[in-house]
Amino acid sequence: MGHPVFSPTDPVLWVLFLLMLPASGLAQQHFRGDRALEITREFVAIGPRWCLSPGHAKAEAFLRNEFKHDQLEEDTFTANTPIGPVPMRNFIVRFPGKKDGVIVLTTHYETNYPLRNIGFVGANDGGSTTGLLIEIANELRGKVLDGYSVWLVFFDGEEAIERWQGTDNTYGSRHLAAKWGQDGTLKRIKAYMLADMLGDKDLNVQKESQSTPWLIDLVAQAARNTGHSKYFFQTEGAVSDDHLPFVQRGVPSIDVIDIDYGPHTQELPDGYHHTAQDTMDKISAKSLTVAGDVFLESIKLIDQK
């Protein structure tokens, strides 16, 4: 059936015309989780990328290539670890906005050093959210951001070198939080959002109890606005992660994480987390679409505050 002929100067007929359009013509544009999944697939194909490995150098090259035409900073430092000094590298990508202030989106990109001999590729743990942030960059690139600047940070050294205790973890985020605290950058940050393990096919984002309350509420609102509430905050608990060095310095911060990854069995008491089973078949484009929708909507809501 064709559309009716009418005078475009009649506002009532304009409304009727819009109501008669096919639903697909009015549907909300979703984040391209399929593209984020393909980026993740390419990245994870590098293989294990623990600190000091050839794969880690390839992961650095991958990120460098993705952002070669953007405002990219390579934040290099040496971490004191249980195996001695280890060179590490954070990647910071800046997309300028018109408002004075910064929204920081982060993840980590390396894999677990203690699991270096089992072929651990971290498809969900590090891989999926690296793909997520790269595709978010593709959404931001070439646009004039009317709100705050958006910075993407890919942390190195989130994983423990020996075992997760004391200061044997979150090397990259602790370094950058301290650095930005000294040079005044932390004062510019309006919100800090950490993405972790969000490719899980059975997505269930935990309400992380150490995160900033108003930012938890804002992400919940973003989930409602995008129709994704059922994937968020059905459970609650504390998670030690790359947001804590910023929380401890007074930066409004949230850890958006699905820590419950895979079935818990006698053989896999923590599910697929930190096992060789953390592979591409366990993650989905749908989950990355949900995560991307909520992150982009959160940016809009933060801009409006």
Short mmCIF file of C-alpha atoms in Angstrom, two decimals:
data_model
loop_
_atom_site.label_atom_id
_atom_site.label_comp_id
_atom_site.label_asym_id
_atom_site.label_seq_id
_atom_site.Cartn_x
_atom_site.Cartn_y
_atom_site.Cartn_z
CA MET A 1 0.00 0.00 0.00
CA GLY A 2 1.38 3.43 -0.90
CA HIS A 3 1.55 6.41 1.45
CA PRO A 4 -1.26 9.00 1.12
CA VAL A 5 -0.67 12.22 -0.76
CA PHE A 6 -1.01 15.27 1.45
CA SER A 7 0.12 18.84 1.84
CA PRO A 8 3.43 18.99 3.79
CA THR A 9 2.33 22.30 5.28
CA ASP A 10 -0.46 20.67 7.31
CA PRO A 11 1.01 19.66 10.73
CA VAL A 12 -1.89 17.34 11.58
CA LEU A 13 -1.35 15.37 8.39
CA TRP A 14 2.40 15.25 9.14
CA VAL A 15 1.64 13.50 12.44
CA LEU A 16 -0.73 11.07 10.75
CA PHE A 17 1.89 10.36 8.10
CA LEU A 18 4.54 9.58 10.71
CA LEU A 19 2.16 7.25 12.54
CA MET A 20 1.58 5.32 9.29
CA LEU A 21 5.29 4.74 8.66
CA PRO A 22 6.51 1.15 9.12
CA ALA A 23 7.75 0.43 12.63
CA SER A 24 11.23 -0.32 11.26
CA GLY A 25 11.47 3.25 10.06
CA LEU A 26 10.99 4.55 13.57
CA ALA A 27 12.97 1.95 15.51
CA GLN A 28 15.73 3.08 17.85
CA GLN A 29 19.18 2.62 16.38
CA HIS A 30 21.00 0.08 18.50
CA PHE A 31 24.72 -0.11 19.13
CA ARG A 32 26.42 -2.43 16.63
CA GLY A 33 27.21 -5.33 18.92
CA ASP A 34 27.86 -7.48 15.86
CA ARG A 35 30.74 -5.24 14.88
CA ALA A 36 32.06 -5.18 18.46
CA LEU A 37 31.99 -8.99 18.39
CA GLU A 38 34.01 -9.13 15.17
CA ILE A 39 36.58 -6.72 16.57
CA THR A 40 36.76 -8.92 19.66
CA ARG A 41 37.24 -11.99 17.47
CA GLU A 42 40.19 -10.35 15.67
CA PHE A 43 41.71 -9.22 18.94
CA VAL A 44 41.31 -12.57 20.72
CA ALA A 45 42.83 -14.34 17.69
CA ILE A 46 46.15 -12.83 18.82
CA GLY A 47 46.10 -15.51 21.51
CA PRO A 48 47.36 -15.12 25.09
CA ARG A 49 48.56 -11.55 25.72
CA TRP A 50 50.04 -11.63 29.20
CA CYS A 51 52.66 -9.05 30.15
CA LEU A 52 56.09 -9.69 28.56
CA SER A 53 54.66 -12.10 25.94
CA PRO A 54 54.83 -11.76 22.13
CA GLY A 55 51.03 -11.68 22.19
CA HIS A 56 51.10 -8.64 24.45
CA ALA A 57 53.23 -6.78 21.91
CA LYS A 58 50.72 -7.79 19.21
CA ALA A 59 47.85 -6.52 21.36
CA GLU A 60 49.62 -3.18 21.74
CA ALA A 61 50.12 -3.02 17.97
CA PHE A 62 46.43 -3.84 17.45
CA LEU A 63 45.32 -0.93 19.62
CA ARG A 64 47.89 1.38 18.09
CA ASN A 65 46.56 0.57 14.62
CA GLU A 66 42.91 1.01 15.64
CA PHE A 67 43.55 4.54 16.89
CA LYS A 68 46.30 5.71 14.54
CA HIS A 69 44.16 8.60 13.28
CA ASP A 70 42.85 9.65 16.72
CA GLN A 71 44.24 11.57 19.69
CA LEU A 72 46.14 8.61 21.12
CA GLU A 73 48.47 8.73 24.11
CA GLU A 74 50.60 5.76 25.13
CA ASP A 75 51.12 5.93 28.87
CA THR A 76 54.20 3.81 29.56
CA PHE A 77 55.46 2.92 33.03
CA THR A 78 57.35 0.22 34.90
CA ALA A 79 55.43 -1.79 37.48
CA ASN A 80 57.09 -3.35 40.51
CA THR A 81 55.73 -6.92 40.56
CA PRO A 82 56.48 -10.24 42.32
CA ILE A 83 58.62 -11.20 39.30
CA GLY A 84 60.49 -7.89 39.30
CA PRO A 85 60.11 -4.72 37.20
CA VAL A 86 57.68 -5.18 34.29
CA PRO A 87 57.17 -2.60 31.52
CA MET A 88 53.49 -1.81 30.99
CA ARG A 89 51.49 0.46 28.71
CA ASN A 90 48.06 2.09 29.02
CA PHE A 91 46.38 3.46 25.90
CA ILE A 92 44.34 6.68 26.20
CA VAL A 93 42.16 7.88 23.30
CA ARG A 94 40.54 11.33 23.50
CA PHE A 95 37.41 12.52 21.71
CA PRO A 96 36.94 16.25 22.47
CA GLY A 97 33.59 17.67 23.55
CA LYS A 98 32.20 21.19 23.87
CA LYS A 99 31.53 21.08 27.63
CA ASP A 100 34.30 21.51 30.17
CA GLY A 101 34.85 18.09 31.68
CA VAL A 102 35.56 14.47 30.80
CA ILE A 103 33.72 11.16 30.81
CA VAL A 104 36.19 8.26 31.05
CA LEU A 105 35.34 4.78 29.76
CA THR A 106 37.84 2.04 30.59
CA THR A 107 38.68 -1.63 30.28
CA HIS A 108 41.79 -3.80 30.47
CA TYR A 109 43.29 -5.59 27.48
CA GLU A 110 45.91 -8.07 28.76
CA THR A 111 45.38 -11.66 29.88
CA ASN A 112 46.19 -13.41 33.12
CA TYR A 113 49.91 -14.04 33.70
CA PRO A 114 49.52 -17.07 36.03
CA LEU A 115 47.44 -18.77 33.29
CA ARG A 116 50.06 -18.16 30.60
CA ASN A 117 50.74 -21.86 30.05
CA ILE A 118 47.15 -23.05 29.50
CA GLY A 119 46.30 -21.10 26.36
CA PHE A 120 44.05 -18.61 28.21
CA VAL A 121 42.80 -16.08 25.61
CA GLY A 122 40.35 -14.09 27.77
CA ALA A 123 37.60 -13.78 25.15
CA ASN A 124 35.24 -12.28 27.73
CA ASP A 125 37.76 -11.20 30.37
CA GLY A 126 39.53 -8.35 28.61
CA GLY A 127 38.70 -9.29 25.02
CA SER A 128 34.97 -8.49 24.83
CA THR A 129 35.22 -5.09 26.46
CA THR A 130 38.24 -4.16 24.36
CA GLY A 131 36.04 -4.83 21.33
CA LEU A 132 33.21 -2.90 22.99
CA LEU A 133 35.29 0.24 23.57
CA ILE A 134 36.80 0.12 20.09
CA GLU A 135 33.30 0.04 18.57
CA ILE A 136 32.21 2.86 20.91
CA ALA A 137 35.15 4.79 19.45
CA ASN A 138 33.78 4.07 15.98
CA GLU A 139 30.47 5.60 17.12
CA LEU A 140 32.19 8.73 18.45
CA ARG A 141 34.72 9.26 15.70
CA GLY A 142 34.01 12.08 13.26
CA LYS A 143 31.19 13.55 15.36
CA VAL A 144 31.07 16.85 17.19
CA LEU A 145 30.41 15.95 20.83
CA ASP A 146 28.11 18.62 22.24
CA GLY A 147 28.61 17.30 25.76
CA TYR A 148 31.72 16.42 27.72
CA SER A 149 34.86 15.02 26.14
CA VAL A 150 34.95 11.23 26.12
CA TRP A 151 38.22 9.47 26.84
CA LEU A 152 38.71 5.76 26.36
CA VAL A 153 41.38 4.02 28.44
CA PHE A 154 42.72 0.52 27.81
CA PHE A 155 44.54 -0.50 30.98
CA ASP A 156 47.50 -2.83 31.17
CA GLY A 157 48.24 -4.95 34.23
CA GLU A 158 44.77 -5.37 35.68
CA GLU A 159 45.45 -9.05 36.27
CA ALA A 160 47.68 -10.28 39.07
CA ILE A 161 51.20 -11.39 38.23
CA GLU A 162 51.28 -13.99 41.02
CA ARG A 163 47.95 -13.94 42.85
CA TRP A 164 45.32 -11.28 43.56
CA GLN A 165 46.32 -9.84 46.92
CA GLY A 166 47.78 -6.62 48.25
CA THR A 167 49.12 -4.55 45.36
CA ASP A 168 49.58 -7.45 42.94
CA ASN A 169 46.80 -6.27 40.61
CA THR A 170 45.36 -3.18 38.88
CA TYR A 171 48.83 -1.89 38.01
CA GLY A 172 47.68 0.28 35.10
CA SER A 173 44.72 1.91 36.81
CA ARG A 174 46.65 2.59 40.02
CA HIS A 175 49.44 4.20 38.00
CA LEU A 176 47.08 6.38 35.95
CA ALA A 177 44.93 7.42 38.92
CA ALA A 178 48.06 8.56 40.75
CA LYS A 179 49.41 10.34 37.67
CA TRP A 180 46.13 12.14 36.98
CA GLY A 181 45.85 13.01 40.65
CA GLN A 182 49.21 14.78 40.52
CA ASP A 183 48.59 16.71 37.28
CA GLY A 184 45.02 17.79 38.12
CA THR A 185 43.24 15.66 35.53
CA LEU A 186 41.11 13.84 38.13
CA LYS A 187 39.30 17.09 38.93
CA ARG A 188 38.04 17.24 35.34
CA ILE A 189 36.43 13.80 35.38
CA LYS A 190 32.63 13.99 35.67
CA ALA A 191 32.20 10.20 35.60
CA TYR A 192 34.38 7.12 35.24
CA MET A 193 32.83 3.92 33.83
CA LEU A 194 34.67 0.60 33.82
CA ALA A 195 33.55 -2.16 31.41
CA ASP A 196 34.47 -5.71 32.42
CA MET A 197 33.32 -9.14 31.19
CA LEU A 198 30.26 -7.80 29.35
CA GLY A 199 30.28 -10.20 26.41
CA ASP A 200 28.83 -13.07 28.48
CA LYS A 201 25.97 -14.71 26.50
CA ASP A 202 24.01 -14.96 29.76
CA LEU A 203 24.40 -11.29 30.62
CA ASN A 204 23.71 -10.33 34.24
CA VAL A 205 25.43 -7.12 35.28
CA GLN A 206 25.98 -7.01 39.02
CA LYS A 207 25.33 -3.88 41.10
CA GLU A 208 28.87 -3.26 42.33
CA SER A 209 28.47 -1.98 45.87
CA GLN A 210 31.66 0.11 46.05
CA SER A 211 30.65 2.18 43.02
CA THR A 212 29.29 5.73 43.31
CA PRO A 213 25.55 5.55 44.18
CA TRP A 214 24.34 8.29 41.82
CA LEU A 215 26.24 6.69 38.94
CA ILE A 216 24.67 3.30 39.72
CA ASP A 217 21.26 5.02 39.55
CA LEU A 218 22.19 6.71 36.28
CA VAL A 219 23.26 3.43 34.64
CA ALA A 220 20.01 1.84 35.86
CA GLN A 221 18.14 4.71 34.20
CA ALA A 222 20.13 4.20 30.99
CA ALA A 223 19.18 0.51 31.07
CA ARG A 224 15.50 1.44 31.46
CA ASN A 225 15.70 4.00 28.66
CA THR A 226 17.14 1.43 26.27
CA GLY A 227 14.85 -1.42 27.30
CA HIS A 228 17.63 -3.46 28.92
CA SER A 229 16.70 -3.36 32.63
CA LYS A 230 16.43 -7.13 32.94
CA TYR A 231 20.17 -7.46 32.33
CA PHE A 232 21.15 -5.07 35.12
CA PHE A 233 21.45 -5.10 38.89
CA GLN A 234 19.49 -8.23 39.78
CA THR A 235 22.33 -9.11 42.17
CA GLU A 236 24.67 -7.01 44.30
CA GLY A 237 28.18 -7.40 45.69
CA ALA A 238 31.64 -5.90 45.93
CA VAL A 239 34.26 -6.47 43.21
CA SER A 240 37.91 -5.40 43.36
CA ASP A 241 38.66 -3.90 39.97
CA ASP A 242 40.14 -1.01 38.01
CA HIS A 243 37.58 1.48 39.36
CA LEU A 244 38.79 1.40 42.97
CA PRO A 245 41.92 3.57 42.51
CA PHE A 246 39.56 6.27 41.19
CA VAL A 247 36.84 5.71 43.80
CA GLN A 248 39.50 6.11 46.49
CA ARG A 249 40.44 9.50 45.04
CA GLY A 250 36.87 10.79 45.03
CA VAL A 251 36.12 10.34 41.32
CA PRO A 252 32.48 9.34 40.60
CA SER A 253 33.06 5.78 39.35
CA ILE A 254 31.21 2.59 38.48
CA ASP A 255 32.27 -0.95 37.68
CA VAL A 256 29.87 -2.29 35.04
CA ILE A 257 30.69 -5.98 35.34
CA ASP A 258 29.12 -9.41 34.87
CA ILE A 259 31.21 -11.36 37.37
CA ASP A 260 28.95 -14.46 37.22
CA TYR A 261 30.28 -16.06 34.04
CA GLY A 262 29.22 -19.55 33.08
CA PRO A 263 27.82 -22.47 35.08
CA HIS A 264 29.48 -23.22 38.42
CA THR A 265 30.43 -26.88 38.66
CA GLN A 266 32.80 -29.00 40.71
CA GLU A 267 35.33 -28.80 37.87
CA LEU A 268 34.72 -25.06 37.30
CA PRO A 269 33.76 -23.54 40.69
CA ASP A 270 34.06 -19.99 39.27
CA GLY A 271 32.47 -20.85 35.95
CA TYR A 272 34.52 -19.88 32.89
CA HIS A 273 36.26 -17.03 34.73
CA HIS A 274 40.04 -17.45 34.55
CA THR A 275 39.87 -20.80 32.77
CA ALA A 276 40.82 -22.01 29.31
CA GLN A 277 37.06 -22.16 28.60
CA ASP A 278 36.87 -18.34 28.34
CA THR A 279 36.59 -18.54 24.54
CA MET A 280 34.69 -16.79 21.75
CA ASP A 281 31.77 -19.25 21.78
CA LYS A 282 30.83 -18.03 25.28
CA ILE A 283 30.16 -14.41 24.24
CA SER A 284 27.54 -12.82 21.98
CA ALA A 285 26.78 -9.82 19.81
CA LYS A 286 23.49 -9.41 21.70
CA SER A 287 25.23 -8.89 25.03
CA LEU A 288 27.63 -6.39 23.47
CA THR A 289 24.67 -4.56 21.91
CA VAL A 290 23.06 -4.28 25.36
CA ALA A 291 26.30 -3.02 26.91
CA GLY A 292 26.95 -0.55 24.10
CA ASP A 293 23.40 0.82 24.22
CA VAL A 294 23.67 1.42 27.96
CA PHE A 295 27.12 3.00 27.81
CA LEU A 296 26.11 5.41 25.03
CA GLU A 297 22.86 6.29 26.82
CA SER A 298 24.82 6.82 30.04
CA ILE A 299 27.06 9.33 28.24
CA LYS A 300 23.92 11.26 27.19
CA LEU A 301 22.54 11.23 30.73
CA ILE A 302 25.85 12.39 32.23
CA ASP A 303 25.97 15.20 29.67
CA GLN A 304 22.54 16.33 30.88
CA LYS A 305 23.49 16.49 34.58
#
